[in-house]
XYZ file of N, CA, C and O in Angstrom:
340
model
N 0.841 -1.176 0.000
C 0.000 0.000 0.000
C 0.891 1.246 0.000
O 1.756 1.387 0.858
N 0.714 2.151 -0.961
C 1.531 3.370 -1.012
C 1.254 4.270 0.194
O 0.109 4.476 0.573
N 2.324 4.792 0.761
C 2.191 5.718 1.889
C 3.002 6.979 1.601
O 3.900 6.977 0.767
N 2.675 8.041 2.298
C 3.440 9.275 2.184
C 3.348 10.039 3.496
O 2.490 9.758 4.330
N 4.267 10.973 3.689
C 4.275 11.813 4.871
C 3.895 13.227 4.449
O 4.458 13.769 3.515
N 2.938 13.798 5.151
C 2.536 15.169 4.925
C 3.083 15.994 6.088
O 2.601 15.882 7.224
N 4.111 16.798 5.812
C 4.767 17.548 6.873
C 3.908 18.730 7.308
O 3.438 19.512 6.498
N 3.701 18.825 8.617
C 2.857 19.857 9.212
C 3.675 20.975 9.848
O 3.265 22.114 9.862
N 4.830 20.602 10.415
C 5.654 21.582 11.127
C 7.107 21.149 11.074
O 7.422 19.986 11.324
N 7.988 22.100 10.741
C 9.424 21.826 10.724
C 10.121 22.972 11.456
O 10.077 24.119 11.013
N 10.720 22.656 12.584
C 11.543 23.614 13.327
C 12.949 23.014 13.410
O 13.159 22.023 14.120
N 13.875 23.577 12.684
C 15.226 23.021 12.567
C 15.849 22.819 13.941
O 15.813 23.709 14.792
N 16.430 21.635 14.142
C 17.097 21.239 15.388
C 16.164 21.192 16.601
O 16.638 21.144 17.727
N 14.860 21.206 16.365
C 13.935 21.213 17.500
C 12.791 20.209 17.353
O 12.601 19.342 18.188
N 12.008 20.340 16.251
C 10.793 19.527 16.144
C 10.425 19.301 14.679
O 10.590 20.165 13.827
N 9.882 18.110 14.435
C 9.359 17.734 13.126
C 8.018 17.048 13.361
O 7.936 16.122 14.166
N 6.971 17.526 12.703
C 5.643 16.939 12.853
C 5.126 16.575 11.471
O 5.171 17.396 10.552
N 4.677 15.327 11.325
C 4.108 14.918 10.046
C 2.964 13.938 10.255
O 2.858 13.281 11.277
N 2.111 13.889 9.240
C 1.010 12.940 9.216
C 1.407 11.805 8.286
O 1.839 12.039 7.160
N 1.301 10.584 8.761
C 1.620 9.383 7.972
C 0.317 8.952 7.306
O -0.625 8.553 7.976
N 0.252 9.061 5.970
C -1.001 8.864 5.232
C -0.865 7.728 4.222
O 0.240 7.356 3.850
N -1.995 7.220 3.765
C -2.003 6.247 2.673
C -2.776 6.837 1.496
O -3.628 7.701 1.660
N -2.453 6.370 0.299
C -3.144 6.833 -0.898
C -4.429 6.048 -1.157
O -5.225 6.418 -1.996
N -4.611 4.950 -0.429
C -5.764 4.081 -0.670
C -6.860 4.313 0.361
O -8.004 4.593 0.018
N -6.500 4.213 1.627
C -7.478 4.350 2.711
C -7.205 5.662 3.444
O -6.373 5.715 4.336
N -7.913 6.710 3.062
C -7.615 8.032 3.614
C -7.941 8.154 5.094
O -7.487 9.067 5.754
N -8.732 7.218 5.625
C -9.031 7.264 7.054
C -7.940 6.593 7.880
O -7.976 6.630 9.099
N -6.962 5.975 7.218
C -5.868 5.316 7.926
C -4.652 6.237 7.942
O -3.836 6.225 7.036
N -4.559 7.026 8.962
C -3.414 7.916 9.105
C -3.128 8.108 10.591
O -3.965 7.804 11.436
N -1.923 8.579 10.874
C -1.589 8.913 12.250
C -0.573 10.037 12.229
O 0.094 10.290 11.233
N -0.465 10.723 13.343
C 0.415 11.876 13.471
C 1.681 11.472 14.221
O 1.622 10.740 15.208
N 2.814 11.957 13.730
C 4.100 11.677 14.365
C 4.773 13.007 14.706
O 4.851 13.897 13.864
N 5.228 13.121 15.933
C 6.006 14.283 16.367
C 7.378 13.786 16.789
O 7.487 12.869 17.598
N 8.412 14.383 16.219
C 9.790 14.014 16.561
C 10.435 15.230 17.210
O 10.453 16.320 16.641
N 10.952 15.032 18.418
C 11.629 16.091 19.163
C 13.115 15.781 19.232
O 13.514 14.626 19.372
N 13.940 16.829 19.128
C 15.391 16.672 19.138
C 16.031 17.495 20.253
O 16.724 18.478 19.999
N 15.815 17.119 21.520
C 16.470 17.878 22.590
C 17.982 17.637 22.596
O 18.437 16.512 22.408
N 18.743 18.698 22.780
C 20.200 18.606 22.802
C 20.677 18.511 24.247
O 20.235 19.257 25.110
N 21.599 17.599 24.493
C 22.184 17.446 25.817
C 23.395 18.359 25.941
O 23.932 18.849 24.957
N 23.849 18.555 27.166
C 25.020 19.399 27.400
C 26.273 18.859 26.733
O 27.160 19.604 26.383
N 26.343 17.563 26.530
C 27.541 16.946 25.942
C 27.522 17.003 24.411
O 28.217 16.265 23.755
N 26.694 17.906 23.846
C 26.591 18.088 22.403
C 26.055 16.844 21.698
O 26.405 16.568 20.559
N 25.246 16.069 22.407
C 24.568 14.920 21.822
C 23.084 15.257 21.719
O 22.575 16.094 22.454
N 22.426 14.592 20.807
C 20.999 14.832 20.602
C 20.214 13.555 20.852
O 20.598 12.479 20.410
N 19.122 13.671 21.557
C 18.206 12.560 21.782
C 17.081 12.691 20.752
O 16.658 13.797 20.417
N 16.603 11.579 20.254
C 15.473 11.586 19.333
C 14.268 10.999 20.064
O 14.283 9.843 20.460
N 13.246 11.813 20.265
C 11.994 11.373 20.890
C 10.906 11.354 19.818
O 10.625 12.384 19.210
N 10.325 10.188 19.590
C 9.240 10.069 18.613
C 7.937 9.782 19.340
O 7.865 8.854 20.141
N 6.931 10.584 19.049
C 5.619 10.445 19.674
C 4.611 10.155 18.564
O 4.490 10.927 17.610
N 3.915 9.046 18.679
C 2.931 8.635 17.692
C 1.533 8.861 18.258
O 1.242 8.444 19.376
N 0.681 9.492 17.487
C -0.694 9.760 17.897
C -1.637 9.036 16.926
O -1.841 9.477 15.796
N -2.175 7.905 17.384
C -3.056 7.091 16.556
C -4.511 7.448 16.848
O -4.867 7.760 17.991
N -5.385 7.366 15.830
C -6.796 7.678 16.056
C -7.507 6.664 16.954
O -8.474 7.008 17.621
N -6.999 5.426 16.978
C -7.623 4.428 17.845
C -6.643 3.279 18.115
O -5.584 3.171 17.482
N -6.984 2.450 19.070
C -6.112 1.349 19.480
C -5.928 0.320 18.369
O -4.845 -0.249 18.209
N -6.952 0.103 17.565
C -6.872 -0.852 16.470
C -5.778 -0.456 15.472
O -4.980 -1.286 15.040
N -5.740 0.820 15.122
C -4.713 1.265 14.179
C -3.322 1.190 14.802
O -2.358 0.830 14.148
N -3.217 1.515 16.071
C -1.938 1.388 16.779
C -1.445 -0.052 16.705
O -0.291 -0.319 16.379
N -2.322 -1.000 17.000
C -1.942 -2.415 16.973
C -1.572 -2.876 15.569
O -0.674 -3.688 15.393
N -2.262 -2.338 14.576
C -1.949 -2.688 13.197
C -0.542 -2.230 12.815
O 0.225 -2.965 12.204
N -0.185 -1.009 13.190
C 1.160 -0.491 12.901
C 2.217 -1.321 13.631
O 3.243 -1.687 13.063
N 1.961 -1.651 14.894
C 2.917 -2.451 15.653
C 3.082 -3.851 15.073
O 4.156 -4.447 15.188
N 2.052 -4.369 14.415
C 2.147 -5.710 13.825
C 3.141 -5.761 12.671
O 3.590 -6.834 12.289
N 3.506 -4.611 12.119
C 4.496 -4.554 11.045
C 5.909 -4.351 11.597
O 6.799 -3.932 10.870
N 6.116 -4.650 12.870
C 7.416 -4.511 13.524
C 7.940 -3.076 13.431
O 9.115 -2.832 13.206
N 7.040 -2.111 13.592
C 7.391 -0.701 13.437
C 8.473 -0.258 14.421
O 9.368 0.503 14.062
N 8.423 -0.729 15.659
C 9.414 -0.311 16.659
C 10.797 -0.830 16.278
O 11.778 -0.083 16.276
N 10.882 -2.106 15.909
C 12.166 -2.685 15.527
C 12.742 -2.004 14.288
O 13.922 -1.682 14.230
N 11.887 -1.747 13.306
C 12.350 -1.085 12.080
C 12.776 0.350 12.354
O 13.733 0.850 11.768
N 12.068 1.021 13.240
C 12.456 2.374 13.616
C 13.813 2.404 14.289
O 14.640 3.266 14.004
N 14.069 1.455 15.181
C 15.380 1.377 15.841
C 16.489 1.095 14.836
O 17.584 1.649 14.937
N 16.221 0.247 13.859
C 17.218 -0.033 12.820
C 17.523 1.229 12.016
O 18.681 1.530 11.740
N 16.490 1.960 11.664
C 16.676 3.182 10.874
C 17.463 4.216 11.660
O 18.371 4.853 11.122
N 17.137 4.391 12.932
C 17.840 5.385 13.748
C 19.282 4.977 14.005
O 20.125 5.823 14.294
N 19.612 3.694 13.890
C 20.987 3.241 14.084
C 21.880 3.460 12.878
O 23.101 3.457 12.989
N 21.301 3.682 11.729
C 22.103 3.826 10.501
C 23.040 5.025 10.508
O 24.192 4.893 10.119
N 22.595 6.222 10.908
C 23.541 7.352 10.910
C 24.753 7.110 11.807
O 25.870 7.478 11.472
N 24.532 6.472 12.954
C 25.649 6.194 13.851
C 26.666 5.277 13.173
O 27.864 5.521 13.239
N 26.186 4.232 12.504
C 27.092 3.329 11.794
C 27.819 4.055 10.666
O 29.001 3.831 10.429
N 27.125 4.936 9.972
C 27.717 5.710 8.901
C 28.838 6.604 9.423
O 29.926 6.682 8.854
N 28.594 7.273 10.564
C 29.599 8.164 11.134
C 30.807 7.390 11.665
O 31.939 7.860 11.595
N 30.580 6.192 12.198
C 31.682 5.374 12.695
C 32.633 4.952 11.584
O 33.803 4.703 11.825
N 32.139 4.895 10.344
C 32.961 4.514 9.213
C 33.833 5.668 8.732
O 34.631 5.527 7.818
N 33.682 6.843 9.351
C 34.511 7.986 9.004
C 33.974 8.800 7.863
O 34.707 9.575 7.247
N 32.704 8.666 7.560
C 32.100 9.438 6.449
C 31.600 10.779 6.915
O 31.278 11.029 7.987
């Protein structure tokens, strides 16, 4: 099923908000807010907040191993930087 992100808010180095939508079932969408708080040690934490319209849709997204795939995706930049790129 084709999906796309509709960006609602972009604040550089602070916050990113988007709606995760489908081209087929327009009632199947959820809102994602990503926060990037900076620590004193010049490191950044990534906080992702998912807002689902109901528990059924939340469970459906989790059934696609969304948490595991998200962790894999967030680990890629670290591996890239370790290679000296």
